[in-house]
Short mmCIF file of C-alpha atoms in Angstrom, two decimals:
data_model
loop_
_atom_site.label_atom_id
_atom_site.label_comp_id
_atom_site.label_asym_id
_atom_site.label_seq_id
_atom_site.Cartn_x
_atom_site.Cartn_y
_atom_site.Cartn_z
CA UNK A 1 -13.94 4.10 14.35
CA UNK A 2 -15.37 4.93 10.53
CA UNK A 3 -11.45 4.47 9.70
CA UNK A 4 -7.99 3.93 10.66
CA UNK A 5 -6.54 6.07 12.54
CA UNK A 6 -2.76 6.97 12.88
CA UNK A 7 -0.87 9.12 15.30
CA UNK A 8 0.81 11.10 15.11
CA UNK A 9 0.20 12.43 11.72
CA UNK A 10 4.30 13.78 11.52
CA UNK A 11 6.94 13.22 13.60
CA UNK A 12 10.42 14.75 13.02
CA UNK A 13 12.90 13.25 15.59
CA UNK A 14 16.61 13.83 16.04
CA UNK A 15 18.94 10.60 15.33
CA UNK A 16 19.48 8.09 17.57
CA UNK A 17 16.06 8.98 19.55
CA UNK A 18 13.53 6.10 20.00
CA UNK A 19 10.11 7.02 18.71
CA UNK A 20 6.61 5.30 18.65
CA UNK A 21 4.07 5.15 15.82
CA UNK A 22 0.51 4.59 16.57
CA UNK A 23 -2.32 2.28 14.76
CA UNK A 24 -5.87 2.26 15.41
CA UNK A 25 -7.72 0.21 13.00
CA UNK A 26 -11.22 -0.12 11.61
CA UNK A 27 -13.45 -1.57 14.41
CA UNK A 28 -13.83 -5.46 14.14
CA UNK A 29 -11.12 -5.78 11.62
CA UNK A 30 -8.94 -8.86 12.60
CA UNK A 31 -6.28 -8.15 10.45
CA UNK A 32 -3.80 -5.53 10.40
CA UNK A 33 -0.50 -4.61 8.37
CA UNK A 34 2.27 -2.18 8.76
CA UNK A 35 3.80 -0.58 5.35
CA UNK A 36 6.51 2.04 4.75
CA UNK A 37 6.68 4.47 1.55
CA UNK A 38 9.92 6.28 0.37
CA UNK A 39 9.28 9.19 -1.59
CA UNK A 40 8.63 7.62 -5.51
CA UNK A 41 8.69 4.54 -4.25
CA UNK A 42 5.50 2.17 -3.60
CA UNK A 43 4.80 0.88 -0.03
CA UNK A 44 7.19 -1.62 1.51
CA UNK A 45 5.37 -4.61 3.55
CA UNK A 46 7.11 -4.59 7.42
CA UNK A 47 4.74 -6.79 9.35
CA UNK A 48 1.44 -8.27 9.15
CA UNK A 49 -0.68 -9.32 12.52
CA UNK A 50 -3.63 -11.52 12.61
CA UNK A 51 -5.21 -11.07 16.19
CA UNK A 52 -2.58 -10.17 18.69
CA UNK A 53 0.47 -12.06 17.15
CA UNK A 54 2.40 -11.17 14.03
CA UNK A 55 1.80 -13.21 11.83
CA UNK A 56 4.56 -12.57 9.66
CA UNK A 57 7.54 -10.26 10.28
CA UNK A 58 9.88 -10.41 7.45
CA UNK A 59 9.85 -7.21 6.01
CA UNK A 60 10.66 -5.44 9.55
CA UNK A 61 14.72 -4.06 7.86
CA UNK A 62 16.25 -5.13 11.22
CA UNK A 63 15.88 -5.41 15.05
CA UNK A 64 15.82 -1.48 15.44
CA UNK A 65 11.94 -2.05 14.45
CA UNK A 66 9.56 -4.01 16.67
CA UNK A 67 5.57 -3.66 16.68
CA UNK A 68 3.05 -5.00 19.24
CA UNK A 69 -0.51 -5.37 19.18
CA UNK A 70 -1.25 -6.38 22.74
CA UNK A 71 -5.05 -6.67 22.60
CA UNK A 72 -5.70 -7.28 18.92
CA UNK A 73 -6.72 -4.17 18.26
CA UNK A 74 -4.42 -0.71 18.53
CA UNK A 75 -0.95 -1.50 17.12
CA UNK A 76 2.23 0.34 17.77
CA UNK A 77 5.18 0.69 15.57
CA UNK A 78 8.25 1.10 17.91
CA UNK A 79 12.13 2.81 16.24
CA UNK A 80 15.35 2.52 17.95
CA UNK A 81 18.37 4.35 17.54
CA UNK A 82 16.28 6.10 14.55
CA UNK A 83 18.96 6.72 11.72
CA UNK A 84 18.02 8.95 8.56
CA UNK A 85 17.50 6.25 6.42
CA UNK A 86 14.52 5.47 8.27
CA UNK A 87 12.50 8.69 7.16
CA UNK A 88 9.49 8.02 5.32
CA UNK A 89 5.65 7.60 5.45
CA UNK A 90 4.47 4.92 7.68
CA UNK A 91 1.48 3.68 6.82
CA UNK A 92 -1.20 1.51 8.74
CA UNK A 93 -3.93 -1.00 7.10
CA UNK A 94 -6.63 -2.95 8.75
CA UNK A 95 -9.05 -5.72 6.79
CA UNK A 96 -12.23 -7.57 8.20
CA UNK A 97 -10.68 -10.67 6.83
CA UNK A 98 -8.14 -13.39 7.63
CA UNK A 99 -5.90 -12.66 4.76
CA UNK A 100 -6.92 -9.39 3.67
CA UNK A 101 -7.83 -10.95 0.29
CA UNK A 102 -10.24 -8.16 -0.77
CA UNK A 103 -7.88 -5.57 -0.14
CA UNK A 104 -6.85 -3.31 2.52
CA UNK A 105 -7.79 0.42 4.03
CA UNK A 106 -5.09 2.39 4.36
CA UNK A 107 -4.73 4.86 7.52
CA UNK A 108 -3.28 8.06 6.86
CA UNK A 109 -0.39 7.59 7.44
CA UNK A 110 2.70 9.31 10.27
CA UNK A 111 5.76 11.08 8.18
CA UNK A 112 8.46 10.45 10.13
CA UNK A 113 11.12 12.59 9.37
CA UNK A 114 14.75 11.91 11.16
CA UNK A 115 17.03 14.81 11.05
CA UNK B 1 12.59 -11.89 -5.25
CA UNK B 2 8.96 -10.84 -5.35
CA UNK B 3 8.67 -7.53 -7.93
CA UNK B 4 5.94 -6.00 -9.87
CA UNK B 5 6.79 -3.29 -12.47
CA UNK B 6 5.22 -0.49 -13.89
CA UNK B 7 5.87 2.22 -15.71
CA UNK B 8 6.53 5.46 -13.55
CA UNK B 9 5.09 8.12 -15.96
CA UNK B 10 4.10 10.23 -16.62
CA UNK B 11 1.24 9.45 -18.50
CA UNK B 12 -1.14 12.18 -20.33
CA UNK B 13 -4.14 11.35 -21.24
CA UNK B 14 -6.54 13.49 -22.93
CA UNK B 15 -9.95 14.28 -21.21
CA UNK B 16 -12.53 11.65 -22.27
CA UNK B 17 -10.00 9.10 -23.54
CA UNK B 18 -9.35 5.97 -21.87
CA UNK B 19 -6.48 5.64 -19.81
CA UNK B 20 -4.29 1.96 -19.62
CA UNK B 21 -2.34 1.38 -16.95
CA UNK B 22 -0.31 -1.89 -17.35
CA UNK B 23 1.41 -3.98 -14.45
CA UNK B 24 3.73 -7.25 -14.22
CA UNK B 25 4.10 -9.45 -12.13
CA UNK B 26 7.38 -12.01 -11.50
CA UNK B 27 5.69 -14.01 -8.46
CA UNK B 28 3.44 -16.82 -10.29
CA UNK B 29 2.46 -17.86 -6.43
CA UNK B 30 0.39 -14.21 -6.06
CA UNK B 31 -3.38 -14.94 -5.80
CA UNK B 32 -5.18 -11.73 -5.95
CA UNK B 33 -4.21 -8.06 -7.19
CA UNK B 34 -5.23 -5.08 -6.62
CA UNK B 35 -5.08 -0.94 -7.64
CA UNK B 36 -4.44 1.46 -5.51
CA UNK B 37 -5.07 5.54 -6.59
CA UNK B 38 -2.58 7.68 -4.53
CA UNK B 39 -3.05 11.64 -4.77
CA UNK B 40 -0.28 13.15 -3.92
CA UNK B 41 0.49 13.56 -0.02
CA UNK B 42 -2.65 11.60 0.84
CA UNK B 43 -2.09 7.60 1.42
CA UNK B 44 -3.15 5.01 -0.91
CA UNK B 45 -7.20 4.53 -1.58
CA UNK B 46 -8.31 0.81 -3.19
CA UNK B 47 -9.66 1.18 -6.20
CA UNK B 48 -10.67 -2.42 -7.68
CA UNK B 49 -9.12 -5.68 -6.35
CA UNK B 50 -8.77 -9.18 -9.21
CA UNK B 51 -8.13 -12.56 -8.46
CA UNK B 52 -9.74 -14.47 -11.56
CA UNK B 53 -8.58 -14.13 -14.85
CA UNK B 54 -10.13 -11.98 -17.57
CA UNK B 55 -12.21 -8.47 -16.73
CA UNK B 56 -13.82 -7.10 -13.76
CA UNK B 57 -15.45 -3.94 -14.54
CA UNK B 58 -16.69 -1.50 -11.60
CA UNK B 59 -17.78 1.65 -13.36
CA UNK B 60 -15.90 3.80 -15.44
CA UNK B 61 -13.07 1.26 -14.08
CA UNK B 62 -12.08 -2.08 -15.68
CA UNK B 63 -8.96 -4.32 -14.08
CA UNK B 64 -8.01 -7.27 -16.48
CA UNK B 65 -5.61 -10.62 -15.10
CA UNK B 66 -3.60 -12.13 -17.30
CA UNK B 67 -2.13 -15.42 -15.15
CA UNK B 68 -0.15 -16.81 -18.08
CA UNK B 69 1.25 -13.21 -19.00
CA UNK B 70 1.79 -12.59 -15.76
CA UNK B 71 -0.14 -9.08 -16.77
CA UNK B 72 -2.78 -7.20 -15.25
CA UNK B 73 -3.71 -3.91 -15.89
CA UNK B 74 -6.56 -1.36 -14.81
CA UNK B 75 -8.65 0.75 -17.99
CA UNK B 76 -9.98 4.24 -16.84
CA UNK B 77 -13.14 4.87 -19.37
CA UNK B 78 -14.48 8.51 -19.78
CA UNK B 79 -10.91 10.19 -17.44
CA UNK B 80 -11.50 13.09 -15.94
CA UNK B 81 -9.25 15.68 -14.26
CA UNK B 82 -9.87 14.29 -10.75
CA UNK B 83 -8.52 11.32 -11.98
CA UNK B 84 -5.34 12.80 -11.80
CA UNK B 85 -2.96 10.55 -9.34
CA UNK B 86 -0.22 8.15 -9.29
CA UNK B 87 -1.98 4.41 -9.18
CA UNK B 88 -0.23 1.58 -7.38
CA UNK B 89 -0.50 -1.81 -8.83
CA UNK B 90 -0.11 -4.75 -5.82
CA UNK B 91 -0.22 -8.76 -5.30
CA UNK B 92 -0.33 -10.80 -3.22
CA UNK B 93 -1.90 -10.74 -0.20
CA UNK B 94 -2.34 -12.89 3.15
CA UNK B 95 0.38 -13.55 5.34
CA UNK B 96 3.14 -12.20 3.04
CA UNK B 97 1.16 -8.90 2.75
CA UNK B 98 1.36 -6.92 -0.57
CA UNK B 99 4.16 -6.47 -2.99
CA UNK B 100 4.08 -3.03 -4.53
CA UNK B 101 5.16 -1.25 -7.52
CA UNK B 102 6.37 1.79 -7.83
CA UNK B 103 2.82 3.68 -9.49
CA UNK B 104 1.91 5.00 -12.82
CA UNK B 105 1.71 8.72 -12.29
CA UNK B 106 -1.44 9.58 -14.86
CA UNK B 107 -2.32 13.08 -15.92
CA UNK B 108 -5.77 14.06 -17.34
CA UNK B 109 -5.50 17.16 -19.54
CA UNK B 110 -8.47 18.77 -19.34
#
């Protein structure tokens, strides 16, 4: 696609609930990142995949978060037991290379809002 | 600990001037760095990305590295209204993805 996509745009979803964010990056683009932005705050690295595998998954907060990108393209974002805490803007980014070294294009982003 | 700092703003800035947005860094390791405009509600668009240090000029927009300072910084020549927006200053990059700060919110007065 001309950019990457993210669905849904908001999602408001009652504690505890399990809920799934969607990715679709920029066609071709080998490299994709997950980020999550607190209002005033700037985004927060979660996890970074090159190809189908993540790369690097240190800045997932804990095991309630978990993110797949089966075919090295569309990514999800998957929430457990979703607490308030977790409300924010999740935001998607996709690069054409490895290491994203000339910067990435953000997606839109999904507001998640847990009430 | 990787941080970078900036000034939350606001920052007013006369029509015409030139705006300086200013940025540290505390993670010597980070290769490249980049700014980021943000209007508000909309997600974050790249502006100008650095890696080398001195100026890189694109435009009315300038970025300046500072390794040693551990400084960079983005001038904004000729601001207009629609320049208006918070601007997120990041490094980083590859595997480790991009530490950012919290944004400059800059305001052009017409």
């Amino acid at each position: 696609g001309a950019g990457v996509s993210q669905t849904p745009s908001n999602k408001v979803t009652e504690k505890g609930k399990y809920v799934e964010l969607r990715c679709d990056p920029i066609s071709g683009h080998t490299a994709l990142y997950w980020y999550r932005q607190s209002l005033g705050q700037g985004p927060e690295f979660l996890i970074y995949f090159q190809g189908t595998g993540a790369a690097d998954d240190s800045g997932l907060p804990n095991d309630r978060f978990f993110a797949v990108r089966p075919e090295g393209s569309v990514s999800t974002l998957k929430i457990q037991r979703t607490e308030r805490g977790d409300s924010a803007v999740y935001l998607c980014a996709s690069s054409p290379t490895t290491e994203g070294v000339s910067g990435y294009t953000f997606g839109s982003g999904t507001r998640l809002t847990v009430v | 600990q990787k941080e970078v700092e900036q000034n939350s703003g606001p920052l007013s800035v006369p029509e015409g001037a030139i705006a300086s947005l200013n940025c540290t860094y505390s993670d010597r390791g980070s290769q490249s760095f980049f700014w980021y405009r943000q209007y508000s509600g909309k997600s974050p668009e790249l502006i100008m990305f650095i890696y080398s240090n001195g100026d890189k000029e694109d435009g009315r927009f300038t970025a300046q590295l500072n390794k040693a300072s551990q400084y960079v910084s983005l001038l904004i020549r000729d601001s207009q209204p629609s320049d208006s927006a918070t601007y997120l200053c990041a490094g980083g990059g590859g595997a480790d993805g991009l530490t950012f700060g919290k944004g400059t919110h800059l305001i052009i007065q017409p």
